Every structure is written in structure tokens, then in C-alpha cells.
One Martini backbone bead per residue (centre of mass of N, CA, C, O) as a GRO file, in nm:
protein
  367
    1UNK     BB    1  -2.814  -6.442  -0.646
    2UNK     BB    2  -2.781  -6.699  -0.809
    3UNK     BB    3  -2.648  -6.549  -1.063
    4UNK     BB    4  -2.407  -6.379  -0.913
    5UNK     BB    5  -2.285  -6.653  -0.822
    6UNK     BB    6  -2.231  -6.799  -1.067
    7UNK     BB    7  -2.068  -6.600  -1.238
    8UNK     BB    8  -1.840  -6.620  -0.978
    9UNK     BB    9  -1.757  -6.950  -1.044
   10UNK     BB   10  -1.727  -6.919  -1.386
   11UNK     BB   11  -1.456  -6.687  -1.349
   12UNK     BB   12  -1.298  -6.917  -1.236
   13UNK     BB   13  -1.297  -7.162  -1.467
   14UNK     BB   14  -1.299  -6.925  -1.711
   15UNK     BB   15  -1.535  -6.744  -1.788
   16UNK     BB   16  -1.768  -6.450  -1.922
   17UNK     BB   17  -1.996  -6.685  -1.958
   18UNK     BB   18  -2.357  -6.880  -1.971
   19UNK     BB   19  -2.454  -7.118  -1.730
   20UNK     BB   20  -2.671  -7.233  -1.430
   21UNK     BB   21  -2.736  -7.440  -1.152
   22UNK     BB   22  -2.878  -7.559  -0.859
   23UNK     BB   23  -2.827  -7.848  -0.696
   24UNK     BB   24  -2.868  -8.180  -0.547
   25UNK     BB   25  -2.614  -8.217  -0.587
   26UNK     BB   26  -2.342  -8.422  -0.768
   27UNK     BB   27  -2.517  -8.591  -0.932
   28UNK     BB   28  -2.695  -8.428  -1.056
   29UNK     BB   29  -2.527  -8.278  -1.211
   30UNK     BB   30  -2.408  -8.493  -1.386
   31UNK     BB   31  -2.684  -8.558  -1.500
   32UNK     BB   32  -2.750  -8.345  -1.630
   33UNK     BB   33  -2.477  -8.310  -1.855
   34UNK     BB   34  -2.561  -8.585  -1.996
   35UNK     BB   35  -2.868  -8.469  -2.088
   36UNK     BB   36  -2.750  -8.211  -2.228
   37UNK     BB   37  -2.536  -8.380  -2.463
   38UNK     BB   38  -2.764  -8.537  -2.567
   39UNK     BB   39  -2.956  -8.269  -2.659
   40UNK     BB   40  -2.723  -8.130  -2.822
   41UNK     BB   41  -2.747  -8.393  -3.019
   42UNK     BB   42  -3.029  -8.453  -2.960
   43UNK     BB   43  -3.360  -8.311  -2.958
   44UNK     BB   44  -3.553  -8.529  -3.001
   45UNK     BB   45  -3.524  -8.684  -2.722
   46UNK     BB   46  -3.767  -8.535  -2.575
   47UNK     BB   47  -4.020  -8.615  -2.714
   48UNK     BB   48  -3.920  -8.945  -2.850
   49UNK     BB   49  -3.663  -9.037  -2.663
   50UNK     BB   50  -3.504  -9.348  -2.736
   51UNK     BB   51  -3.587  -9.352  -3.054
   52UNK     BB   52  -3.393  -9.115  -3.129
   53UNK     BB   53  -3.166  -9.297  -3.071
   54UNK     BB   54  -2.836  -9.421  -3.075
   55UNK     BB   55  -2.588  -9.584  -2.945
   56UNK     BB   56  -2.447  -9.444  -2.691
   57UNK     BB   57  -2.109  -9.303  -2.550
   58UNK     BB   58  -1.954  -9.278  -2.228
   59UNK     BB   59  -1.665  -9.137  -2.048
   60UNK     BB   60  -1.468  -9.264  -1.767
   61UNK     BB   61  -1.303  -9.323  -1.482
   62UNK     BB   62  -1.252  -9.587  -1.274
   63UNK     BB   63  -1.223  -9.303  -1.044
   64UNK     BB   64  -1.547  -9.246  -1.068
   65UNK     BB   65  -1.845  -9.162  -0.956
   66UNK     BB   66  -2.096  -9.337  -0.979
   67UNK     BB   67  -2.298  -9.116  -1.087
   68UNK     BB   68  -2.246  -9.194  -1.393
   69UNK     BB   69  -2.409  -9.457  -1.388
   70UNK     BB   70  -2.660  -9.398  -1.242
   71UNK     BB   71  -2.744  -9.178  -1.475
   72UNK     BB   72  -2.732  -9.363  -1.700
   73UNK     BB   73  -2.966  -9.536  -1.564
   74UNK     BB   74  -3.199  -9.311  -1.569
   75UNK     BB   75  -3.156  -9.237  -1.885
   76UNK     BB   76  -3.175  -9.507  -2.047
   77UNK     BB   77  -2.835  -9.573  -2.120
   78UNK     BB   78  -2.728  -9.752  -1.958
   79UNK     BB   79  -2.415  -9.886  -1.800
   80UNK     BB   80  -2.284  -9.990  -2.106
   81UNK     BB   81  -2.249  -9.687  -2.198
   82UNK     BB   82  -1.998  -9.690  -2.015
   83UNK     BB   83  -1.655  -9.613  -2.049
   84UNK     BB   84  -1.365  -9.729  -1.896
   85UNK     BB   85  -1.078  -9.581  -1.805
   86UNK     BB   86  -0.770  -9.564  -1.770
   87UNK     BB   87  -0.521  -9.545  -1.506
   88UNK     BB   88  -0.308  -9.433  -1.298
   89UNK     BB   89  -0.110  -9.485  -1.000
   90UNK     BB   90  -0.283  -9.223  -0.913
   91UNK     BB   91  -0.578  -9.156  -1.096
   92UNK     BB   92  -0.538  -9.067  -1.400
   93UNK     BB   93  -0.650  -9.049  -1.666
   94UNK     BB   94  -0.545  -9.163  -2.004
   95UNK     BB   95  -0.599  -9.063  -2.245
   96UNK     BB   96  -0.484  -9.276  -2.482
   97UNK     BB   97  -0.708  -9.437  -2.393
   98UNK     BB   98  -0.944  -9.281  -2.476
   99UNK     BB   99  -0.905  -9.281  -2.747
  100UNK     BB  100  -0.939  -9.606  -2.786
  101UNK     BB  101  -1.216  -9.632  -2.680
  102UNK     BB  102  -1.339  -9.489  -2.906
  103UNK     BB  103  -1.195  -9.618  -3.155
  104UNK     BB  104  -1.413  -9.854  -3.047
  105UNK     BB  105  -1.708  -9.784  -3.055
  106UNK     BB  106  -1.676  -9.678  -3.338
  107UNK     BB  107  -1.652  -9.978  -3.447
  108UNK     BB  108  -1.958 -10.053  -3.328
  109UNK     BB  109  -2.121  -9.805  -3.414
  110UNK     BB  110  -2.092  -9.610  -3.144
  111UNK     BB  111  -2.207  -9.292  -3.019
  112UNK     BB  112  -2.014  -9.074  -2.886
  113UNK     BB  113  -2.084  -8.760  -2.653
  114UNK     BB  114  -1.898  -8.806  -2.381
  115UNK     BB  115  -1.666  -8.674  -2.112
  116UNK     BB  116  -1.572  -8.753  -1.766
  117UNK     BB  117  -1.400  -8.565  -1.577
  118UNK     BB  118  -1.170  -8.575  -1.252
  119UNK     BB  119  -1.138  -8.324  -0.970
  120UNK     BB  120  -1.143  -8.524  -0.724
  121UNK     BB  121  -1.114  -8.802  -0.628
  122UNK     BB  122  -1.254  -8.972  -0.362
  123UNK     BB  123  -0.986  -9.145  -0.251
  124UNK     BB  124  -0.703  -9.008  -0.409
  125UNK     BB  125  -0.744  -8.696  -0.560
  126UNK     BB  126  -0.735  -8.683  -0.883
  127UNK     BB  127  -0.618  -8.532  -1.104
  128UNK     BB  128  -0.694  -8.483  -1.421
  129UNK     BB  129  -0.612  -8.410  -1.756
  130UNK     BB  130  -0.759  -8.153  -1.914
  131UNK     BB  131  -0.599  -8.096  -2.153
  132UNK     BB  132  -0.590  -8.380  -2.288
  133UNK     BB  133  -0.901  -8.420  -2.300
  134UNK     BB  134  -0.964  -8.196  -2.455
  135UNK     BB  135  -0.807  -8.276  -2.728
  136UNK     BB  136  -0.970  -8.511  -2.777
  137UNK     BB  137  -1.249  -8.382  -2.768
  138UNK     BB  138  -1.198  -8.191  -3.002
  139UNK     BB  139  -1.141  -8.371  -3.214
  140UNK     BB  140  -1.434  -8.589  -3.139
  141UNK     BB  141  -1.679  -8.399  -3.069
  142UNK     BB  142  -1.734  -8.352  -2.787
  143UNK     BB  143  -1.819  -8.370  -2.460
  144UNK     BB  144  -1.740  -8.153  -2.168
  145UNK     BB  145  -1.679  -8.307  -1.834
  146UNK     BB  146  -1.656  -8.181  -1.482
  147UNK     BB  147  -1.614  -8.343  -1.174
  148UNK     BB  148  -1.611  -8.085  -0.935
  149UNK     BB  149  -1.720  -8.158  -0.624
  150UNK     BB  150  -1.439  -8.130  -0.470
  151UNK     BB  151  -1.194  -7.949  -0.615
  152UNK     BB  152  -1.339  -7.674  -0.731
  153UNK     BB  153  -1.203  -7.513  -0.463
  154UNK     BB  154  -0.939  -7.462  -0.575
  155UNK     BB  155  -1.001  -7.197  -0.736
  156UNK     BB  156  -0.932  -7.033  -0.484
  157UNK     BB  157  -0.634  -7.089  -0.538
  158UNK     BB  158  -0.346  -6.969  -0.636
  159UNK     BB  159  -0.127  -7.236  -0.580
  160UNK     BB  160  -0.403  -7.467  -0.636
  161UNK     BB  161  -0.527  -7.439  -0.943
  162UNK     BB  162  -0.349  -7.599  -1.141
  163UNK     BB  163  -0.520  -7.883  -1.087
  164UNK     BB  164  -0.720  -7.718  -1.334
  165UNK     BB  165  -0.596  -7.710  -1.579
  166UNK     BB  166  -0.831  -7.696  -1.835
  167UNK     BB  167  -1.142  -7.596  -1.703
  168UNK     BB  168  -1.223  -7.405  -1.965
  169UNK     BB  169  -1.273  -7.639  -2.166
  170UNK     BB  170  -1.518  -7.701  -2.089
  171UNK     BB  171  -1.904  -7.714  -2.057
  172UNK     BB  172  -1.878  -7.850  -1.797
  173UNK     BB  173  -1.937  -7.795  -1.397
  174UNK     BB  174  -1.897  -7.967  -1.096
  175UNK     BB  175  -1.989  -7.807  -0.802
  176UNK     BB  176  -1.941  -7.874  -0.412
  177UNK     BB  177  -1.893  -7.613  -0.140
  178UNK     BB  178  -1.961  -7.811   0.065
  179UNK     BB  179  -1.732  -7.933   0.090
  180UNK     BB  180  -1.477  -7.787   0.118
  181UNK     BB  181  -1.608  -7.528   0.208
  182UNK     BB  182  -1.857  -7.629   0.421
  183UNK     BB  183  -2.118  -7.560   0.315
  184UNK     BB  184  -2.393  -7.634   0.385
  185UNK     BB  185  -2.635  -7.883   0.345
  186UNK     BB  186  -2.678  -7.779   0.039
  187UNK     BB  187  -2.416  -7.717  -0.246
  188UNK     BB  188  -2.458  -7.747  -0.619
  189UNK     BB  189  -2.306  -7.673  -0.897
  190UNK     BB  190  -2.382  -7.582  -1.229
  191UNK     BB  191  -2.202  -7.543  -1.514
  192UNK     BB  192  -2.203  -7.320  -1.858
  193UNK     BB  193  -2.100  -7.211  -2.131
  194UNK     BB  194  -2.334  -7.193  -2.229
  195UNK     BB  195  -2.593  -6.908  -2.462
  196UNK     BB  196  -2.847  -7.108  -2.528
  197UNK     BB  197  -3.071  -7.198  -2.322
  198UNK     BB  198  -3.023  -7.508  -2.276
  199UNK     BB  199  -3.165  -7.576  -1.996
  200UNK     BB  200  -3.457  -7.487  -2.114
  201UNK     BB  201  -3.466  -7.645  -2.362
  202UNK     BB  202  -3.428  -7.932  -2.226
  203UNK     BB  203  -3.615  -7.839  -1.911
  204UNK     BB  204  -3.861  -7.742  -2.050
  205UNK     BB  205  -4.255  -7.695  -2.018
  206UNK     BB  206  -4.405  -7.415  -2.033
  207UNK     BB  207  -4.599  -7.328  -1.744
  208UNK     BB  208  -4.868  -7.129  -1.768
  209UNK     BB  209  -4.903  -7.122  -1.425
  210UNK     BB  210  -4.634  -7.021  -1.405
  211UNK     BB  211  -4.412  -6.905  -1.684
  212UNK     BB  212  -4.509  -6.655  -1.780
  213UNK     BB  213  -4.456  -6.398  -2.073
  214UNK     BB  214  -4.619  -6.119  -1.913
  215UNK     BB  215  -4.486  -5.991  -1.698
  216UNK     BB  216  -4.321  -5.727  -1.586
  217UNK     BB  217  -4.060  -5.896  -1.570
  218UNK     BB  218  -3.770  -6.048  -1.604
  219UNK     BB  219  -3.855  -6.353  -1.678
  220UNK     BB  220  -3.539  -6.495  -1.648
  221UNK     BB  221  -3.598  -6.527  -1.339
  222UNK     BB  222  -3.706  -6.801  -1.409
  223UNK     BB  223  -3.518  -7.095  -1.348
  224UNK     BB  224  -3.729  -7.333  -1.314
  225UNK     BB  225  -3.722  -7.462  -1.626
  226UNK     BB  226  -3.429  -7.547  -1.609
  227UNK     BB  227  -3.531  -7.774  -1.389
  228UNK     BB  228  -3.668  -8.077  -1.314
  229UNK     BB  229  -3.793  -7.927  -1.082
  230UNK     BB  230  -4.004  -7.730  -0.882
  231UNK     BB  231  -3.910  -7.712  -0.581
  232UNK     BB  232  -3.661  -7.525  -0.433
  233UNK     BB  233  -3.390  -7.456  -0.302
  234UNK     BB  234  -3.184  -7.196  -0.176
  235UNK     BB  235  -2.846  -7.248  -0.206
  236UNK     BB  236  -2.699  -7.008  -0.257
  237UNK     BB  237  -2.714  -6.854   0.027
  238UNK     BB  238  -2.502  -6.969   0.162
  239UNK     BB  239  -2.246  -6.911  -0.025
  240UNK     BB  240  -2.281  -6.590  -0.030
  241UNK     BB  241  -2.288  -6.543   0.267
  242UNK     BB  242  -1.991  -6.714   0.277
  243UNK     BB  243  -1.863  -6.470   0.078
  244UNK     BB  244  -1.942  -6.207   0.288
  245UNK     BB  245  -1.777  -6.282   0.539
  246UNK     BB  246  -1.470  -6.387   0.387
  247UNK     BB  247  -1.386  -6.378   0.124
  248UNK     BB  248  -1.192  -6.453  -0.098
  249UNK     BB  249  -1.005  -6.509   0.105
  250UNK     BB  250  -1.061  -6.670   0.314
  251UNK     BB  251  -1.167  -6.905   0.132
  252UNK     BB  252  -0.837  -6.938   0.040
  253UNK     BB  253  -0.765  -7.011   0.365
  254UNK     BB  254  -0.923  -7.251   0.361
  255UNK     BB  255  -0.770  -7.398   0.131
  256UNK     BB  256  -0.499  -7.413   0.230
  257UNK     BB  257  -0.541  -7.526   0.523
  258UNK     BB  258  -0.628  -7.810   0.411
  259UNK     BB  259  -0.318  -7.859   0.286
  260UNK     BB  260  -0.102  -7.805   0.521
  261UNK     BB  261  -0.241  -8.013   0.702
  262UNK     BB  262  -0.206  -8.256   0.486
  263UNK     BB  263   0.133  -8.212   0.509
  264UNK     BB  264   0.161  -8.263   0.775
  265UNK     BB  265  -0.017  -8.557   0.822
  266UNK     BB  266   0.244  -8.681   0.687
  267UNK     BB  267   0.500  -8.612   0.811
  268UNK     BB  268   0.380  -8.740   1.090
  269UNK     BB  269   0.360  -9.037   0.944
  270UNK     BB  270   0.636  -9.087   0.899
  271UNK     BB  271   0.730  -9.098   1.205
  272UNK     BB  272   0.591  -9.347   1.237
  273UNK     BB  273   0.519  -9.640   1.359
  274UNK     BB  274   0.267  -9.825   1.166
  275UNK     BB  275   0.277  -9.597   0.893
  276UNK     BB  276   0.157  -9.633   0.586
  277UNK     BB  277   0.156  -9.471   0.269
  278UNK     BB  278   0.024  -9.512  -0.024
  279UNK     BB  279   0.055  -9.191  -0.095
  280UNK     BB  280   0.131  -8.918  -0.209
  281UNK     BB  281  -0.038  -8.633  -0.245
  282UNK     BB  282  -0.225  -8.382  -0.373
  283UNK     BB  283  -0.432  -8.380  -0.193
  284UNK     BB  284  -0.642  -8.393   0.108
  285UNK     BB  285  -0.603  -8.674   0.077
  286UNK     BB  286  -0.506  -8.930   0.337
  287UNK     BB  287  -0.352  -9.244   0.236
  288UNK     BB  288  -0.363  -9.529   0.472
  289UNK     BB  289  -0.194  -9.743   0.729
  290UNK     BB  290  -0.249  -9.958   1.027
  291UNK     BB  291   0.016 -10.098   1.138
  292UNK     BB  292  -0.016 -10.307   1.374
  293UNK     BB  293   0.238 -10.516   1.646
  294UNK     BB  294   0.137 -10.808   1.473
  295UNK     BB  295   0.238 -10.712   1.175
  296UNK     BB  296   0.560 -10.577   1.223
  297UNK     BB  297   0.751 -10.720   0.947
  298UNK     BB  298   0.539 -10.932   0.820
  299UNK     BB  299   0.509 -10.888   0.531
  300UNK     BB  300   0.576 -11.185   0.372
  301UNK     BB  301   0.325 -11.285   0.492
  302UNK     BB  302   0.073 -11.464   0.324
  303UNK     BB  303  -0.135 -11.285   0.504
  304UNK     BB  304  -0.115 -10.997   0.543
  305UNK     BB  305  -0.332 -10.828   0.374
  306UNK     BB  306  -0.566 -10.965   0.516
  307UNK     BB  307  -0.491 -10.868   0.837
  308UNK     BB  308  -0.481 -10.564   0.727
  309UNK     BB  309  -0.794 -10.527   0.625
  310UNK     BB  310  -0.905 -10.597   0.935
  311UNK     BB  311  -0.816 -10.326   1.081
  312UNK     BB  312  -0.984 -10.111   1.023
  313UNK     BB  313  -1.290 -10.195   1.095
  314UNK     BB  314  -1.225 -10.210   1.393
  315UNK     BB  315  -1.133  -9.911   1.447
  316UNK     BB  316  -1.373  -9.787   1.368
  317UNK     BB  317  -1.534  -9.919   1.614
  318UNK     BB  318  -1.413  -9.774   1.823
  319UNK     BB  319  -1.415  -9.478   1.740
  320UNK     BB  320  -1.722  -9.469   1.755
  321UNK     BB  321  -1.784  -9.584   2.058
  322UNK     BB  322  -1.610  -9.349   2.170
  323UNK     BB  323  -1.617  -9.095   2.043
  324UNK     BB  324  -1.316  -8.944   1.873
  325UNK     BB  325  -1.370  -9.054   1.552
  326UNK     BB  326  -1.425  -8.986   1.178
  327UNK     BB  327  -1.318  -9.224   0.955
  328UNK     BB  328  -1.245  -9.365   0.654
  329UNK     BB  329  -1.286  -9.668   0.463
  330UNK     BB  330  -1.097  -9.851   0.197
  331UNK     BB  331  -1.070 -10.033  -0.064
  332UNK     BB  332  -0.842 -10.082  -0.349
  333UNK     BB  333  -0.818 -10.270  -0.572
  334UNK     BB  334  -0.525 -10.432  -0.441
  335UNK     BB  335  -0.631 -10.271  -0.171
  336UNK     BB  336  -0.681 -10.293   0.142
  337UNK     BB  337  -0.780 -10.125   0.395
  338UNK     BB  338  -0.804  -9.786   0.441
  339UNK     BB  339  -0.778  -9.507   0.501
  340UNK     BB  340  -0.936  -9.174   0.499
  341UNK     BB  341  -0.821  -8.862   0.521
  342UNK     BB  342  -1.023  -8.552   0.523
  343UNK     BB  343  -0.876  -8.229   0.523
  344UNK     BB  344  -1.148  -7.963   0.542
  345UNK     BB  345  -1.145  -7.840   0.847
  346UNK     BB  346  -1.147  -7.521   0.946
  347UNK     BB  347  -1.088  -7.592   1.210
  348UNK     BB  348  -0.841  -7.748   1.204
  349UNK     BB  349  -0.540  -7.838   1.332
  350UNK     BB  350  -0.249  -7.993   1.433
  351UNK     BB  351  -0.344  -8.135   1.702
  352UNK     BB  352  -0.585  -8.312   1.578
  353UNK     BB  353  -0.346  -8.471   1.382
  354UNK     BB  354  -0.224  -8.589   1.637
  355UNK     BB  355  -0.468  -8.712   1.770
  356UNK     BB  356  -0.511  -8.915   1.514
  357UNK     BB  357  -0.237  -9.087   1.590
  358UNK     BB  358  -0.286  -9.149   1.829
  359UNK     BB  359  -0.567  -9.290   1.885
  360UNK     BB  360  -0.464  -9.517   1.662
  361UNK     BB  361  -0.264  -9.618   1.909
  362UNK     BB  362  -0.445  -9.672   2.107
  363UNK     BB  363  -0.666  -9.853   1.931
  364UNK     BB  364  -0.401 -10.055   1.830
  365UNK     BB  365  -0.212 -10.223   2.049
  366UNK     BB  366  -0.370 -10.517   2.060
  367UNK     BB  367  -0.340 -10.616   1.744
   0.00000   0.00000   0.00000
């Protein structure tokens, strides 16, 4: 089953080939691939350690998810082997930045050796430019990975997979069901377009008490060394099950109707006093801030960013004492606290995204 479930997840990518496992979540998978590029690159390195390793040099943007520092951190490259590329006014690494950072590491004298592209930034919902980004990696012969745990579930709809143009030339990829497409928690895949059985090469351990090569069948079913875990739990199942309920159409209209609704409460946020978009989306993160009645006019007055910063936490803290709303919230760069809605349940209405702009003009009217 879950071989099955990879084979069409990879052939969303554009692989006819390849390999992968359901991790615990897109932190791990982010970690499995810096990993893979690592021993892909030093083979020694599974033997002898960090002794067998050169400085090296990983590549990912300002608006990457954190998973990618804790990762390095976990793996013994610490947090200084990241280096940040910065992002244009959208959230999207900007290639030629990529391009000077490798080539101040490589004056440092310190060994590139991947770049994590994201596909559904965190904040801002930013889609990478992948195929300027595959041209780099291609030029310095990097490992391409793409953080798709957010976005990745585009791929399934004709209208916005252009979104991910360029994610077949990635070498891995990051993809979390779980997210968009709202699989049960957890569901969580890494894609390899790798055919020579790297994942078992680099986390295989060949316990012969477990992984016998004398079994009656074929071995390869045996998927536990490609993995870190021992125990693992079935995370296939939930995705398989409703991708048998749902079909491919289906799943496209779960995703389709995430962003017409995502468009929706955009356009009904412009018509509202009070309501300021952050930016126009391309995906269905929806970035606002509200500005309540005692703020209203008063851009120019030198605290106004200071006490529209403290508007969104007292909202919140409404909104879960009553029980009516949960929406996130955080600062972002020099914006300070801004809503983020995240319209990605396919039970969601266009009735909820008015009741979500009403109960915020009711429960911020005496601000």
C-alpha cells in the first residue's frame, strides 16, 4: 500500500521512477533529505561521523520553515552550516542571491552541498521559483530539495500546479497530506527521484534479527532500514483510504475549492472598514491585519504600528474565551501582528468566511 500511495505521489512530482517513505511529519522528512544529500556526498560520513566532513554549507530562504536550522542542529552541522538567501517583497528566494551566497561559502572555502527550495511558505504561502533555483543547483551540482509539506498537495489540481512548476527537477521532495488535503494526523511523505536505494543505504543497519535476506518473499517489502524509527506507525493508510473514497477529482475539488474560497474572503475583506491585506495571496494563506474603530485614520500618529501590533493577541484571546474562532497570528519582518487565515477545510463555506469577518468587527468594536 504505501509503495503504491509513493509511486502516485512521485508521478504527481513527474518521476516514472524513484523512491520514498512516510515520515513523522515534514520536519523529519526536511531532516531525512539533508541527510540523504549529506551521505550522498560523503559516504563516510554514516561510518566515521562529522570527522569524515569538510565545513559544509546548506542553502534555504529567510522565509523557510524552521525544520531546516533544527535539522542542521540535530545532525551535527549546526545551525551556522544554513545560510539564508533572501526573499523579494513576496516571500520568494531570489535565485541570484542564491547564486552570491554559494559563491561566498565557497571563498570561505566551506562545501555547498544542498539548497531547500519551499513551496508554500509558512507566513505568506510563497512559492519558490524552482526552475531558476534547479539552474543554480545544476550549475554548482547541489542537491535539490523542496519543502512541499504545505503546497505540495497543488499538485493535484490542473488549475494551480503551475505553483510547483520545476518541482520534477528536485532530487527530494517534502509533501504533507496531512496539511492541505487534511489526511488525519500524521501523513507525511518524502519523495526520491533516487533509484539506487539510497534511503536504505544511508539508514540501514541490516539487523539480522529483523531483516533477514533468506525470507520467502521479496525482501524489498521490507521498508523498516530505509528509516531511522523502528516501530513505525501505517501513515499510507489514512491517504490511500481517502484517495479510494475521494478519487483524484475529488481531491482536485478539495483543492480547487480551497483557493475560490481563499478568494472569496479576500474580495469580501476589501469591501469592509477596518480590513487591510497584507498582500494580494497566490495561495490560500490569507494575510490581514484588523484595524479597529480608535485606529482608524490614524496611519500617520507615530505609535499606530506599536498599538495595531497589540490588536490581534487581545482578538485572540476573545475569540478562544468564546469559543467562536481559531485563527493564527504572528509579526512578520517589520510587520507587526497580522492574522494569518488558512482556508484549507474543505468543509468551509463562504457563510464562514462572513461569520469570520463579522465576529471580528463584533468582538474588536471597542478597541
Amino acid at each position: 500500500m504505501e509503495e503504491e500511495v509513493l509511486k502516485k505521489l512521485r508521478s504527481l512530482v513527474g518521476w516514472s521512477s524513484g523512491d520514498g517513505v512516510f515520515c513523522p511529519g515534514g520536519s523529519i522528512s526536511n531532516m531525512y533529505a539533508v541527510n540523504l544529500a549529506r551521505y550522498q556526498r560523503y559516504p563516510d560520513c554514516k561510518q566515521r561521523g562529522l570527522r569524515a566532513l569538510p565545513p559544509l554549507a546548506l542553502f534555504a530562504s529567510k522565509e523557510c520553515h524552521y525544520s531546516i536550522k533544527k535539522g542542521a542542529a540535530f545532525l551535527g552541522l549546526g545551525t551556522d552550516s544554513v545560510r539564508v538567501v533572501k526573499t523579494d517583497e513576496r516571500g520568494k528566494m531570489i535565485p541570484e542571491d542564491l547564486e552570491r551566497q554559494i559563491s561566498l561559502a565557497e571563498a570561505e572555502g566551506i562545501v555547498p552541498f544542498l539548497v531547500s527550495a519551499t513551496s508554500g511558505t509558512t507566513v505568506l504561502g510563497a512559492f519558490d521559483p524552482l526552475e531558476a533555483i534547479a539552474d543554480v543547483c545544476q550549475r554548482h551540482g547541489l542537491w535539490l530539495h523542496v519543502d512541499a509539506a504545505w503546497g505540495g498537495s497543488v499538485l493535484l489540481s490542473q488549475t494551480h500546479r503551475h505553483l510547483l512548476d520545476g518541482i520534477q527537477r528536485a532530487d527530494s521532495v517534502a509533501w504533507n497530506p496531512h496539511k492541505l488535503l487534511t489526511a488525519g494526523l500524521q501523513c507525511s511523505a518524502l519523495l526520491l527521484r533516487d533509484t539506487s536505494n539510497l534511503l536504505r543505504r544511508c539508514h540501514g543497519s541490516q539487523a539480522s534479527y529483523l531483516f533477514q535476506q533468506d525470507k520467502f518473499y521479496d525482501v524489498a517489502l521490507d521498508t523498516g532500514d530505509k528509516v531511522v524509527q523502528c516501530g513505525r506507525r501505517v501513515d499510507c493508510l489514512k491517504l490511500w483510504l481517502m484517495w479510494k473514497a475521494q478519487g483524484g477529482q475529488g481531491l482536485e475539488r478539495r483543492v480547487d475549492q480551497a483557493f475560490a474560497l481563499a478568494w472569496y474572503l479576500v474580495e469580501e475583506l476589501k469591501k469592509r472598514e477596518g480590513f487591510e491585506l497584507i498582500m494580494e495571496p497566490e495561495f490560500v494563506n490569507v494575510c490581514f491585519w484588523f484595524v479597529p474603530p480608535s485606529l482608524r485614520g490614524k496611519q500617520e500618529s507615530p505609535d499606530y504600528s506599536e498599538r495595531l501590533a497589540k490588536v490581534a493577541p487581545v482578538l485572540k484571546e476573545r475569540m478562544v474565551k468564546e469559543g467562536s474562532m481559531m485563527i493564527g497570528y504572528q509579526p512578520h519582518g517589520t510587520r507587526g501582528n497580522f492574522f494569518r487565515m488558512v482556508v484549507a477545510n474543505p468543509a468551509l463555506t463562504r457563510a464562514d468566511m462572513d461569520f469570520l469577518l463579522n465576529e471580528l468587527e463584533r468582538l474588536g468594536q471597542d478597541l
